[in-house]
Amino acid sequence: MAISLVALNMAVVVLESLLYGAFLILFCAGLYLRISRYTSQSSRNGLCLNAVVISTVAIFLACTGHWIMTVICFVRAFLDYKGPGAALEYYSGDPDAIMNVGSLFTLITLWIGDAVIPGQVHRLWVIWDRSARVVALPVLSWSGLLIVSLAGTPTLFKQSEYNRSAMTAAWVFKALTNVYCTVRDELLKRNY
């Protein structure tokens, strides 16, 4: 038995809201701990605005934007469209600007996450003693993800066939970055 598109989107809104709530709690707790750590030290260096802090705030803002777009789409499907089957018509039609902006927030989260969050390029760079040779492939892969995503983004805002090849290439670049960073990390662990 196939799941209806409306039921699937209802489940998406519920699960995404639960996960966003957990993320919001963890973000606030982490921010509180970071602020209390730096305000309790005798030498105040400020909030220590390093790459990880800035990227964490940027990811929080992008996730918040994506969640807001998801909720707006859900409300529009049931309130703006009138008549029976209106929600199904809304979800099965071409993506509107709100859905596309939500997809753009997802891409922004991927870009930032792959560049800085531990376990990716930044962590690899730090662990391997800031060796440019080690991070060359993931940086190129991340650049490919950025270029392909930017090239595919304008197709999100057109009422035409979705550009699957650009998104597929973006996911391939993301997977390449993840696999390479994981393998290099494991190689380092085995050597020590």
mmCIF file with all atom_site columns, C-alpha atoms in Angstrom:
data_model
loop_
_atom_site.group_PDB
_atom_site.id
_atom_site.type_symbol
_atom_site.label_atom_id
_atom_site.label_alt_id
_atom_site.label_comp_id
_atom_site.label_asym_id
_atom_site.label_entity_id
_atom_site.label_seq_id
_atom_site.pdbx_PDB_ins_code
_atom_site.Cartn_x
_atom_site.Cartn_y
_atom_site.Cartn_z
_atom_site.occupancy
_atom_site.B_iso_or_equiv
_atom_site.pdbx_formal_charge
_atom_site.auth_seq_id
_atom_site.auth_comp_id
_atom_site.auth_asym_id
_atom_site.auth_atom_id
_atom_site.pdbx_PDB_model_num
ATOM 1   C CA . MET A 1 1   ? 0.000   0.000  0.000   1.00 0.00 ? 1   MET A CA 1
ATOM 2   C CA . ALA A 1 2   ? 1.421   3.341  -1.039  1.00 0.00 ? 2   ALA A CA 1
ATOM 3   C CA . ILE A 1 3   ? 1.660   6.205  1.405   1.00 0.00 ? 3   ILE A CA 1
ATOM 4   C CA . SER A 1 4   ? -0.310  9.260  0.351   1.00 0.00 ? 4   SER A CA 1
ATOM 5   C CA . LEU A 1 5   ? 1.629   12.422 -0.398  1.00 0.00 ? 5   LEU A CA 1
ATOM 6   C CA . VAL A 1 6   ? -0.389  14.409 2.140   1.00 0.00 ? 6   VAL A CA 1
ATOM 7   C CA . ALA A 1 7   ? 0.250   11.864 4.928   1.00 0.00 ? 7   ALA A CA 1
ATOM 8   C CA . LEU A 1 8   ? 3.935   11.824 4.050   1.00 0.00 ? 8   LEU A CA 1
ATOM 9   C CA . ASN A 1 9   ? 4.182   15.608 4.274   1.00 0.00 ? 9   ASN A CA 1
ATOM 10  C CA . MET A 1 10  ? 2.292   15.586 7.583   1.00 0.00 ? 10  MET A CA 1
ATOM 11  C CA . ALA A 1 11  ? 4.850   13.120 8.929   1.00 0.00 ? 11  ALA A CA 1
ATOM 12  C CA . VAL A 1 12  ? 7.667   15.301 7.566   1.00 0.00 ? 12  VAL A CA 1
ATOM 13  C CA . VAL A 1 13  ? 6.335   18.362 9.401   1.00 0.00 ? 13  VAL A CA 1
ATOM 14  C CA . VAL A 1 14  ? 5.944   16.459 12.680  1.00 0.00 ? 14  VAL A CA 1
ATOM 15  C CA . LEU A 1 15  ? 9.356   14.755 12.524  1.00 0.00 ? 15  LEU A CA 1
ATOM 16  C CA . GLU A 1 16  ? 11.150  17.867 11.309  1.00 0.00 ? 16  GLU A CA 1
ATOM 17  C CA . SER A 1 17  ? 9.573   19.893 14.127  1.00 0.00 ? 17  SER A CA 1
ATOM 18  C CA . LEU A 1 18  ? 10.687  17.314 16.708  1.00 0.00 ? 18  LEU A CA 1
ATOM 19  C CA . LEU A 1 19  ? 14.225  17.231 15.333  1.00 0.00 ? 19  LEU A CA 1
ATOM 20  C CA . TYR A 1 20  ? 14.364  21.019 15.082  1.00 0.00 ? 20  TYR A CA 1
ATOM 21  C CA . GLY A 1 21  ? 13.222  21.252 18.717  1.00 0.00 ? 21  GLY A CA 1
ATOM 22  C CA . ALA A 1 22  ? 16.030  18.914 19.791  1.00 0.00 ? 22  ALA A CA 1
ATOM 23  C CA . PHE A 1 23  ? 18.512  20.908 17.700  1.00 0.00 ? 23  PHE A CA 1
ATOM 24  C CA . LEU A 1 24  ? 17.252  24.171 19.221  1.00 0.00 ? 24  LEU A CA 1
ATOM 25  C CA . ILE A 1 25  ? 17.749  22.841 22.753  1.00 0.00 ? 25  ILE A CA 1
ATOM 26  C CA . LEU A 1 26  ? 21.252  21.563 21.952  1.00 0.00 ? 26  LEU A CA 1
ATOM 27  C CA . PHE A 1 27  ? 22.188  24.810 20.197  1.00 0.00 ? 27  PHE A CA 1
ATOM 28  C CA . CYS A 1 28  ? 21.026  26.932 23.147  1.00 0.00 ? 28  CYS A CA 1
ATOM 29  C CA . ALA A 1 29  ? 22.807  24.663 25.651  1.00 0.00 ? 29  ALA A CA 1
ATOM 30  C CA . GLY A 1 30  ? 26.031  24.781 23.635  1.00 0.00 ? 30  GLY A CA 1
ATOM 31  C CA . LEU A 1 31  ? 25.819  28.546 23.259  1.00 0.00 ? 31  LEU A CA 1
ATOM 32  C CA . TYR A 1 32  ? 25.168  28.939 26.987  1.00 0.00 ? 32  TYR A CA 1
ATOM 33  C CA . LEU A 1 33  ? 28.166  26.751 27.860  1.00 0.00 ? 33  LEU A CA 1
ATOM 34  C CA . ARG A 1 34  ? 30.421  28.627 25.458  1.00 0.00 ? 34  ARG A CA 1
ATOM 35  C CA . ILE A 1 35  ? 29.337  32.028 26.779  1.00 0.00 ? 35  ILE A CA 1
ATOM 36  C CA . SER A 1 36  ? 29.679  30.959 30.422  1.00 0.00 ? 36  SER A CA 1
ATOM 37  C CA . ARG A 1 37  ? 33.129  29.503 29.725  1.00 0.00 ? 37  ARG A CA 1
ATOM 38  C CA . TYR A 1 38  ? 34.451  32.713 28.214  1.00 0.00 ? 38  TYR A CA 1
ATOM 39  C CA . THR A 1 39  ? 32.820  35.087 30.697  1.00 0.00 ? 39  THR A CA 1
ATOM 40  C CA . SER A 1 40  ? 34.146  33.133 33.691  1.00 0.00 ? 40  SER A CA 1
ATOM 41  C CA . GLN A 1 41  ? 37.776  33.311 32.557  1.00 0.00 ? 41  GLN A CA 1
ATOM 42  C CA . SER A 1 42  ? 39.937  36.082 33.965  1.00 0.00 ? 42  SER A CA 1
ATOM 43  C CA . SER A 1 43  ? 41.220  37.123 30.542  1.00 0.00 ? 43  SER A CA 1
ATOM 44  C CA . ARG A 1 44  ? 38.180  38.016 28.515  1.00 0.00 ? 44  ARG A CA 1
ATOM 45  C CA . ASN A 1 45  ? 38.766  37.327 24.872  1.00 0.00 ? 45  ASN A CA 1
ATOM 46  C CA . GLY A 1 46  ? 35.151  37.889 23.986  1.00 0.00 ? 46  GLY A CA 1
ATOM 47  C CA . LEU A 1 47  ? 32.986  35.086 22.657  1.00 0.00 ? 47  LEU A CA 1
ATOM 48  C CA . CYS A 1 48  ? 35.888  33.513 20.781  1.00 0.00 ? 48  CYS A CA 1
ATOM 49  C CA . LEU A 1 49  ? 34.468  33.969 17.324  1.00 0.00 ? 49  LEU A CA 1
ATOM 50  C CA . ASN A 1 50  ? 36.321  31.184 15.592  1.00 0.00 ? 50  ASN A CA 1
ATOM 51  C CA . ALA A 1 51  ? 35.251  29.240 12.522  1.00 0.00 ? 51  ALA A CA 1
ATOM 52  C CA . VAL A 1 52  ? 33.329  26.627 14.500  1.00 0.00 ? 52  VAL A CA 1
ATOM 53  C CA . VAL A 1 53  ? 31.263  29.195 16.438  1.00 0.00 ? 53  VAL A CA 1
ATOM 54  C CA . ILE A 1 54  ? 30.427  31.216 13.333  1.00 0.00 ? 54  ILE A CA 1
ATOM 55  C CA . SER A 1 55  ? 29.538  28.102 11.342  1.00 0.00 ? 55  SER A CA 1
ATOM 56  C CA . THR A 1 56  ? 27.376  26.743 14.161  1.00 0.00 ? 56  THR A CA 1
ATOM 57  C CA . VAL A 1 57  ? 25.375  29.973 14.296  1.00 0.00 ? 57  VAL A CA 1
ATOM 58  C CA . ALA A 1 58  ? 25.085  29.998 10.489  1.00 0.00 ? 58  ALA A CA 1
ATOM 59  C CA . ILE A 1 59  ? 23.850  26.387 10.475  1.00 0.00 ? 59  ILE A CA 1
ATOM 60  C CA . PHE A 1 60  ? 21.348  27.246 13.207  1.00 0.00 ? 60  PHE A CA 1
ATOM 61  C CA . LEU A 1 61  ? 20.008  30.139 11.130  1.00 0.00 ? 61  LEU A CA 1
ATOM 62  C CA . ALA A 1 62  ? 19.821  27.988 7.977   1.00 0.00 ? 62  ALA A CA 1
ATOM 63  C CA . CYS A 1 63  ? 18.030  25.171 9.831   1.00 0.00 ? 63  CYS A CA 1
ATOM 64  C CA . THR A 1 64  ? 15.618  27.678 11.332  1.00 0.00 ? 64  THR A CA 1
ATOM 65  C CA . GLY A 1 65  ? 14.914  29.088 7.870   1.00 0.00 ? 65  GLY A CA 1
ATOM 66  C CA . HIS A 1 66  ? 14.326  25.601 6.457   1.00 0.00 ? 66  HIS A CA 1
ATOM 67  C CA . TRP A 1 67  ? 11.975  24.654 9.290   1.00 0.00 ? 67  TRP A CA 1
ATOM 68  C CA . ILE A 1 68  ? 10.011  27.900 8.860   1.00 0.00 ? 68  ILE A CA 1
ATOM 69  C CA . MET A 1 69  ? 9.663   27.235 5.109   1.00 0.00 ? 69  MET A CA 1
ATOM 70  C CA . THR A 1 70  ? 8.422   23.689 5.813   1.00 0.00 ? 70  THR A CA 1
ATOM 71  C CA . VAL A 1 71  ? 5.785   24.956 8.244   1.00 0.00 ? 71  VAL A CA 1
ATOM 72  C CA . ILE A 1 72  ? 4.713   27.704 5.824   1.00 0.00 ? 72  ILE A CA 1
ATOM 73  C CA . CYS A 1 73  ? 4.298   25.137 3.024   1.00 0.00 ? 73  CYS A CA 1
ATOM 74  C CA . PHE A 1 74  ? 2.248   22.914 5.322   1.00 0.00 ? 74  PHE A CA 1
ATOM 75  C CA . VAL A 1 75  ? -0.027  25.777 6.364   1.00 0.00 ? 75  VAL A CA 1
ATOM 76  C CA . ARG A 1 76  ? -0.417  26.938 2.756   1.00 0.00 ? 76  ARG A CA 1
ATOM 77  C CA . ALA A 1 77  ? -1.362  23.434 1.639   1.00 0.00 ? 77  ALA A CA 1
ATOM 78  C CA . PHE A 1 78  ? -4.301  23.326 4.035   1.00 0.00 ? 78  PHE A CA 1
ATOM 79  C CA . LEU A 1 79  ? -5.343  26.973 4.385   1.00 0.00 ? 79  LEU A CA 1
ATOM 80  C CA . ASP A 1 80  ? -4.597  28.728 1.102   1.00 0.00 ? 80  ASP A CA 1
ATOM 81  C CA . TYR A 1 81  ? -5.834  25.980 -1.204  1.00 0.00 ? 81  TYR A CA 1
ATOM 82  C CA . LYS A 1 82  ? -9.583  25.472 -1.031  1.00 0.00 ? 82  LYS A CA 1
ATOM 83  C CA . GLY A 1 83  ? -11.686 22.427 -1.683  1.00 0.00 ? 83  GLY A CA 1
ATOM 84  C CA . PRO A 1 84  ? -11.251 18.688 -1.284  1.00 0.00 ? 84  PRO A CA 1
ATOM 85  C CA . GLY A 1 85  ? -7.918  17.359 -2.389  1.00 0.00 ? 85  GLY A CA 1
ATOM 86  C CA . ALA A 1 86  ? -6.356  20.815 -2.268  1.00 0.00 ? 86  ALA A CA 1
ATOM 87  C CA . ALA A 1 87  ? -3.410  19.712 -0.128  1.00 0.00 ? 87  ALA A CA 1
ATOM 88  C CA . LEU A 1 88  ? -2.670  16.859 -2.525  1.00 0.00 ? 88  LEU A CA 1
ATOM 89  C CA . GLU A 1 89  ? -2.829  19.301 -5.438  1.00 0.00 ? 89  GLU A CA 1
ATOM 90  C CA . TYR A 1 90  ? -0.435  21.668 -3.645  1.00 0.00 ? 90  TYR A CA 1
ATOM 91  C CA . TYR A 1 91  ? 2.144   19.006 -2.785  1.00 0.00 ? 91  TYR A CA 1
ATOM 92  C CA . SER A 1 92  ? 1.995   17.219 -6.139  1.00 0.00 ? 92  SER A CA 1
ATOM 93  C CA . GLY A 1 93  ? 2.307   20.399 -8.207  1.00 0.00 ? 93  GLY A CA 1
ATOM 94  C CA . ASP A 1 94  ? 5.463   22.179 -9.246  1.00 0.00 ? 94  ASP A CA 1
ATOM 95  C CA . PRO A 1 95  ? 7.510   23.477 -6.312  1.00 0.00 ? 95  PRO A CA 1
ATOM 96  C CA . ASP A 1 96  ? 6.701   27.078 -5.459  1.00 0.00 ? 96  ASP A CA 1
ATOM 97  C CA . ALA A 1 97  ? 9.138   29.730 -4.235  1.00 0.00 ? 97  ALA A CA 1
ATOM 98  C CA . ILE A 1 98  ? 8.656   28.792 -0.563  1.00 0.00 ? 98  ILE A CA 1
ATOM 99  C CA . MET A 1 99  ? 9.634   25.156 -1.220  1.00 0.00 ? 99  MET A CA 1
ATOM 100 C CA . ASN A 1 100 ? 12.611  26.293 -3.269  1.00 0.00 ? 100 ASN A CA 1
ATOM 101 C CA . VAL A 1 101 ? 13.853  28.632 -0.553  1.00 0.00 ? 101 VAL A CA 1
ATOM 102 C CA . GLY A 1 102 ? 13.613  25.711 1.884   1.00 0.00 ? 102 GLY A CA 1
ATOM 103 C CA . SER A 1 103 ? 15.758  23.641 -0.486  1.00 0.00 ? 103 SER A CA 1
ATOM 104 C CA . LEU A 1 104 ? 18.238  26.504 -0.704  1.00 0.00 ? 104 LEU A CA 1
ATOM 105 C CA . PHE A 1 105 ? 18.511  26.566 3.104   1.00 0.00 ? 105 PHE A CA 1
ATOM 106 C CA . THR A 1 106 ? 19.297  22.836 2.978   1.00 0.00 ? 106 THR A CA 1
ATOM 107 C CA . LEU A 1 107 ? 22.093  23.444 0.475   1.00 0.00 ? 107 LEU A CA 1
ATOM 108 C CA . ILE A 1 108 ? 23.518  26.258 2.609   1.00 0.00 ? 108 ILE A CA 1
ATOM 109 C CA . THR A 1 109 ? 23.555  23.926 5.614   1.00 0.00 ? 109 THR A CA 1
ATOM 110 C CA . LEU A 1 110 ? 25.423  21.298 3.586   1.00 0.00 ? 110 LEU A CA 1
ATOM 111 C CA . TRP A 1 111 ? 28.007  23.820 2.373   1.00 0.00 ? 111 TRP A CA 1
ATOM 112 C CA . ILE A 1 112 ? 28.744  25.122 5.843   1.00 0.00 ? 112 ILE A CA 1
ATOM 113 C CA . GLY A 1 113 ? 28.639  21.705 7.479   1.00 0.00 ? 113 GLY A CA 1
ATOM 114 C CA . ASP A 1 114 ? 31.057  20.113 5.046   1.00 0.00 ? 114 ASP A CA 1
ATOM 115 C CA . ALA A 1 115 ? 33.506  22.987 5.330   1.00 0.00 ? 115 ALA A CA 1
ATOM 116 C CA . VAL A 1 116 ? 33.805  23.470 9.062   1.00 0.00 ? 116 VAL A CA 1
ATOM 117 C CA . ILE A 1 117 ? 31.948  21.079 11.337  1.00 0.00 ? 117 ILE A CA 1
ATOM 118 C CA . PRO A 1 118 ? 34.251  18.535 13.032  1.00 0.00 ? 118 PRO A CA 1
ATOM 119 C CA . GLY A 1 119 ? 34.623  15.325 11.093  1.00 0.00 ? 119 GLY A CA 1
ATOM 120 C CA . GLN A 1 120 ? 34.972  17.153 7.825   1.00 0.00 ? 120 GLN A CA 1
ATOM 121 C CA . VAL A 1 121 ? 37.538  19.352 6.130   1.00 0.00 ? 121 VAL A CA 1
ATOM 122 C CA . HIS A 1 122 ? 38.349  21.614 9.093   1.00 0.00 ? 122 HIS A CA 1
ATOM 123 C CA . ARG A 1 123 ? 38.855  18.703 11.471  1.00 0.00 ? 123 ARG A CA 1
ATOM 124 C CA . LEU A 1 124 ? 41.011  16.876 8.944   1.00 0.00 ? 124 LEU A CA 1
ATOM 125 C CA . TRP A 1 125 ? 43.121  19.998 8.472   1.00 0.00 ? 125 TRP A CA 1
ATOM 126 C CA . VAL A 1 126 ? 43.654  20.408 12.224  1.00 0.00 ? 126 VAL A CA 1
ATOM 127 C CA . ILE A 1 127 ? 44.330  16.716 12.928  1.00 0.00 ? 127 ILE A CA 1
ATOM 128 C CA . TRP A 1 128 ? 46.846  16.374 10.102  1.00 0.00 ? 128 TRP A CA 1
ATOM 129 C CA . ASP A 1 129 ? 48.892  19.327 11.382  1.00 0.00 ? 129 ASP A CA 1
ATOM 130 C CA . ARG A 1 130 ? 47.433  21.839 8.913   1.00 0.00 ? 130 ARG A CA 1
ATOM 131 C CA . SER A 1 131 ? 48.732  19.937 5.901   1.00 0.00 ? 131 SER A CA 1
ATOM 132 C CA . ALA A 1 132 ? 47.436  21.390 2.637   1.00 0.00 ? 132 ALA A CA 1
ATOM 133 C CA . ARG A 1 133 ? 48.290  18.148 0.852   1.00 0.00 ? 133 ARG A CA 1
ATOM 134 C CA . VAL A 1 134 ? 45.875  16.145 3.009   1.00 0.00 ? 134 VAL A CA 1
ATOM 135 C CA . VAL A 1 135 ? 42.941  18.521 2.586   1.00 0.00 ? 135 VAL A CA 1
ATOM 136 C CA . ALA A 1 136 ? 43.411  19.170 -1.137  1.00 0.00 ? 136 ALA A CA 1
ATOM 137 C CA . LEU A 1 137 ? 40.904  16.507 -2.276  1.00 0.00 ? 137 LEU A CA 1
ATOM 138 C CA . PRO A 1 138 ? 38.162  17.415 0.225   1.00 0.00 ? 138 PRO A CA 1
ATOM 139 C CA . VAL A 1 139 ? 38.601  21.119 -0.548  1.00 0.00 ? 139 VAL A CA 1
ATOM 140 C CA . LEU A 1 140 ? 38.252  20.391 -4.265  1.00 0.00 ? 140 LEU A CA 1
ATOM 141 C CA . SER A 1 141 ? 35.241  18.165 -3.564  1.00 0.00 ? 141 SER A CA 1
ATOM 142 C CA . TRP A 1 142 ? 33.668  20.855 -1.373  1.00 0.00 ? 142 TRP A CA 1
ATOM 143 C CA . SER A 1 143 ? 34.324  23.423 -4.113  1.00 0.00 ? 143 SER A CA 1
ATOM 144 C CA . GLY A 1 144 ? 32.647  21.076 -6.595  1.00 0.00 ? 144 GLY A CA 1
ATOM 145 C CA . LEU A 1 145 ? 29.645  20.783 -4.268  1.00 0.00 ? 145 LEU A CA 1
ATOM 146 C CA . LEU A 1 146 ? 29.469  24.558 -4.019  1.00 0.00 ? 146 LEU A CA 1
ATOM 147 C CA . ILE A 1 147 ? 29.755  25.101 -7.787  1.00 0.00 ? 147 ILE A CA 1
ATOM 148 C CA . VAL A 1 148 ? 27.263  22.393 -8.740  1.00 0.00 ? 148 VAL A CA 1
ATOM 149 C CA . SER A 1 149 ? 24.799  23.551 -6.084  1.00 0.00 ? 149 SER A CA 1
ATOM 150 C CA . LEU A 1 150 ? 25.084  27.168 -7.192  1.00 0.00 ? 150 LEU A CA 1
ATOM 151 C CA . ALA A 1 151 ? 24.630  26.117 -10.810 1.00 0.00 ? 151 ALA A CA 1
ATOM 152 C CA . GLY A 1 152 ? 21.583  24.024 -9.891  1.00 0.00 ? 152 GLY A CA 1
ATOM 153 C CA . THR A 1 153 ? 19.981  26.615 -7.613  1.00 0.00 ? 153 THR A CA 1
ATOM 154 C CA . PRO A 1 154 ? 18.461  28.740 -10.412 1.00 0.00 ? 154 PRO A CA 1
ATOM 155 C CA . THR A 1 155 ? 16.584  25.664 -11.637 1.00 0.00 ? 155 THR A CA 1
ATOM 156 C CA . LEU A 1 156 ? 14.881  25.471 -8.246  1.00 0.00 ? 156 LEU A CA 1
ATOM 157 C CA . PHE A 1 157 ? 13.130  28.752 -8.935  1.00 0.00 ? 157 PHE A CA 1
ATOM 158 C CA . LYS A 1 158 ? 11.839  27.831 -12.385 1.00 0.00 ? 158 LYS A CA 1
ATOM 159 C CA . GLN A 1 159 ? 8.540   26.080 -12.970 1.00 0.00 ? 159 GLN A CA 1
ATOM 160 C CA . SER A 1 160 ? 10.187  23.401 -15.088 1.00 0.00 ? 160 SER A CA 1
ATOM 161 C CA . GLU A 1 161 ? 11.642  19.929 -14.731 1.00 0.00 ? 161 GLU A CA 1
ATOM 162 C CA . TYR A 1 162 ? 13.795  19.681 -11.635 1.00 0.00 ? 162 TYR A CA 1
ATOM 163 C CA . ASN A 1 163 ? 17.492  19.462 -12.427 1.00 0.00 ? 163 ASN A CA 1
ATOM 164 C CA . ARG A 1 164 ? 18.279  16.027 -11.014 1.00 0.00 ? 164 ARG A CA 1
ATOM 165 C CA . SER A 1 165 ? 21.776  15.802 -12.479 1.00 0.00 ? 165 SER A CA 1
ATOM 166 C CA . ALA A 1 166 ? 23.000  18.861 -10.555 1.00 0.00 ? 166 ALA A CA 1
ATOM 167 C CA . MET A 1 167 ? 21.573  17.545 -7.296  1.00 0.00 ? 167 MET A CA 1
ATOM 168 C CA . THR A 1 168 ? 23.009  14.076 -7.944  1.00 0.00 ? 168 THR A CA 1
ATOM 169 C CA . ALA A 1 169 ? 26.440  15.588 -8.556  1.00 0.00 ? 169 ALA A CA 1
ATOM 170 C CA . ALA A 1 170 ? 26.106  17.623 -5.347  1.00 0.00 ? 170 ALA A CA 1
ATOM 171 C CA . TRP A 1 171 ? 25.354  14.495 -3.332  1.00 0.00 ? 171 TRP A CA 1
ATOM 172 C CA . VAL A 1 172 ? 28.283  12.664 -4.973  1.00 0.00 ? 172 VAL A CA 1
ATOM 173 C CA . PHE A 1 173 ? 30.646  15.487 -3.976  1.00 0.00 ? 173 PHE A CA 1
ATOM 174 C CA . LYS A 1 174 ? 29.256  15.426 -0.438  1.00 0.00 ? 174 LYS A CA 1
ATOM 175 C CA . ALA A 1 175 ? 29.684  11.647 -0.193  1.00 0.00 ? 175 ALA A CA 1
ATOM 176 C CA . LEU A 1 176 ? 33.229  11.906 -1.568  1.00 0.00 ? 176 LEU A CA 1
ATOM 177 C CA . THR A 1 177 ? 34.128  14.486 1.068   1.00 0.00 ? 177 THR A CA 1
ATOM 178 C CA . ASN A 1 178 ? 32.636  12.371 3.871   1.00 0.00 ? 178 ASN A CA 1
ATOM 179 C CA . VAL A 1 179 ? 34.284  9.119  2.779   1.00 0.00 ? 179 VAL A CA 1
ATOM 180 C CA . TYR A 1 180 ? 37.699  10.714 2.219   1.00 0.00 ? 180 TYR A CA 1
ATOM 181 C CA . CYS A 1 181 ? 37.688  12.519 5.578   1.00 0.00 ? 181 CYS A CA 1
ATOM 182 C CA . THR A 1 182 ? 36.596  9.353  7.382   1.00 0.00 ? 182 THR A CA 1
ATOM 183 C CA . VAL A 1 183 ? 39.287  7.222  5.716   1.00 0.00 ? 183 VAL A CA 1
ATOM 184 C CA . ARG A 1 184 ? 42.032  9.767  6.494   1.00 0.00 ? 184 ARG A CA 1
ATOM 185 C CA . ASP A 1 185 ? 40.821  9.981  10.085  1.00 0.00 ? 185 ASP A CA 1
ATOM 186 C CA . GLU A 1 186 ? 40.934  6.187  10.439  1.00 0.00 ? 186 GLU A CA 1
ATOM 187 C CA . LEU A 1 187 ? 44.431  6.077  8.925   1.00 0.00 ? 187 LEU A CA 1
ATOM 188 C CA . LEU A 1 188 ? 45.624  8.529  11.552  1.00 0.00 ? 188 LEU A CA 1
ATOM 189 C CA . LYS A 1 189 ? 44.031  6.491  14.360  1.00 0.00 ? 189 LYS A CA 1
ATOM 190 C CA . ARG A 1 190 ? 45.752  3.306  13.159  1.00 0.00 ? 190 ARG A CA 1
ATOM 191 C CA . ASN A 1 191 ? 49.154  5.008  13.082  1.00 0.00 ? 191 ASN A CA 1
ATOM 192 C CA . TYR A 1 192 ? 48.874  6.048  16.736  1.00 0.00 ? 192 TYR A CA 1
#
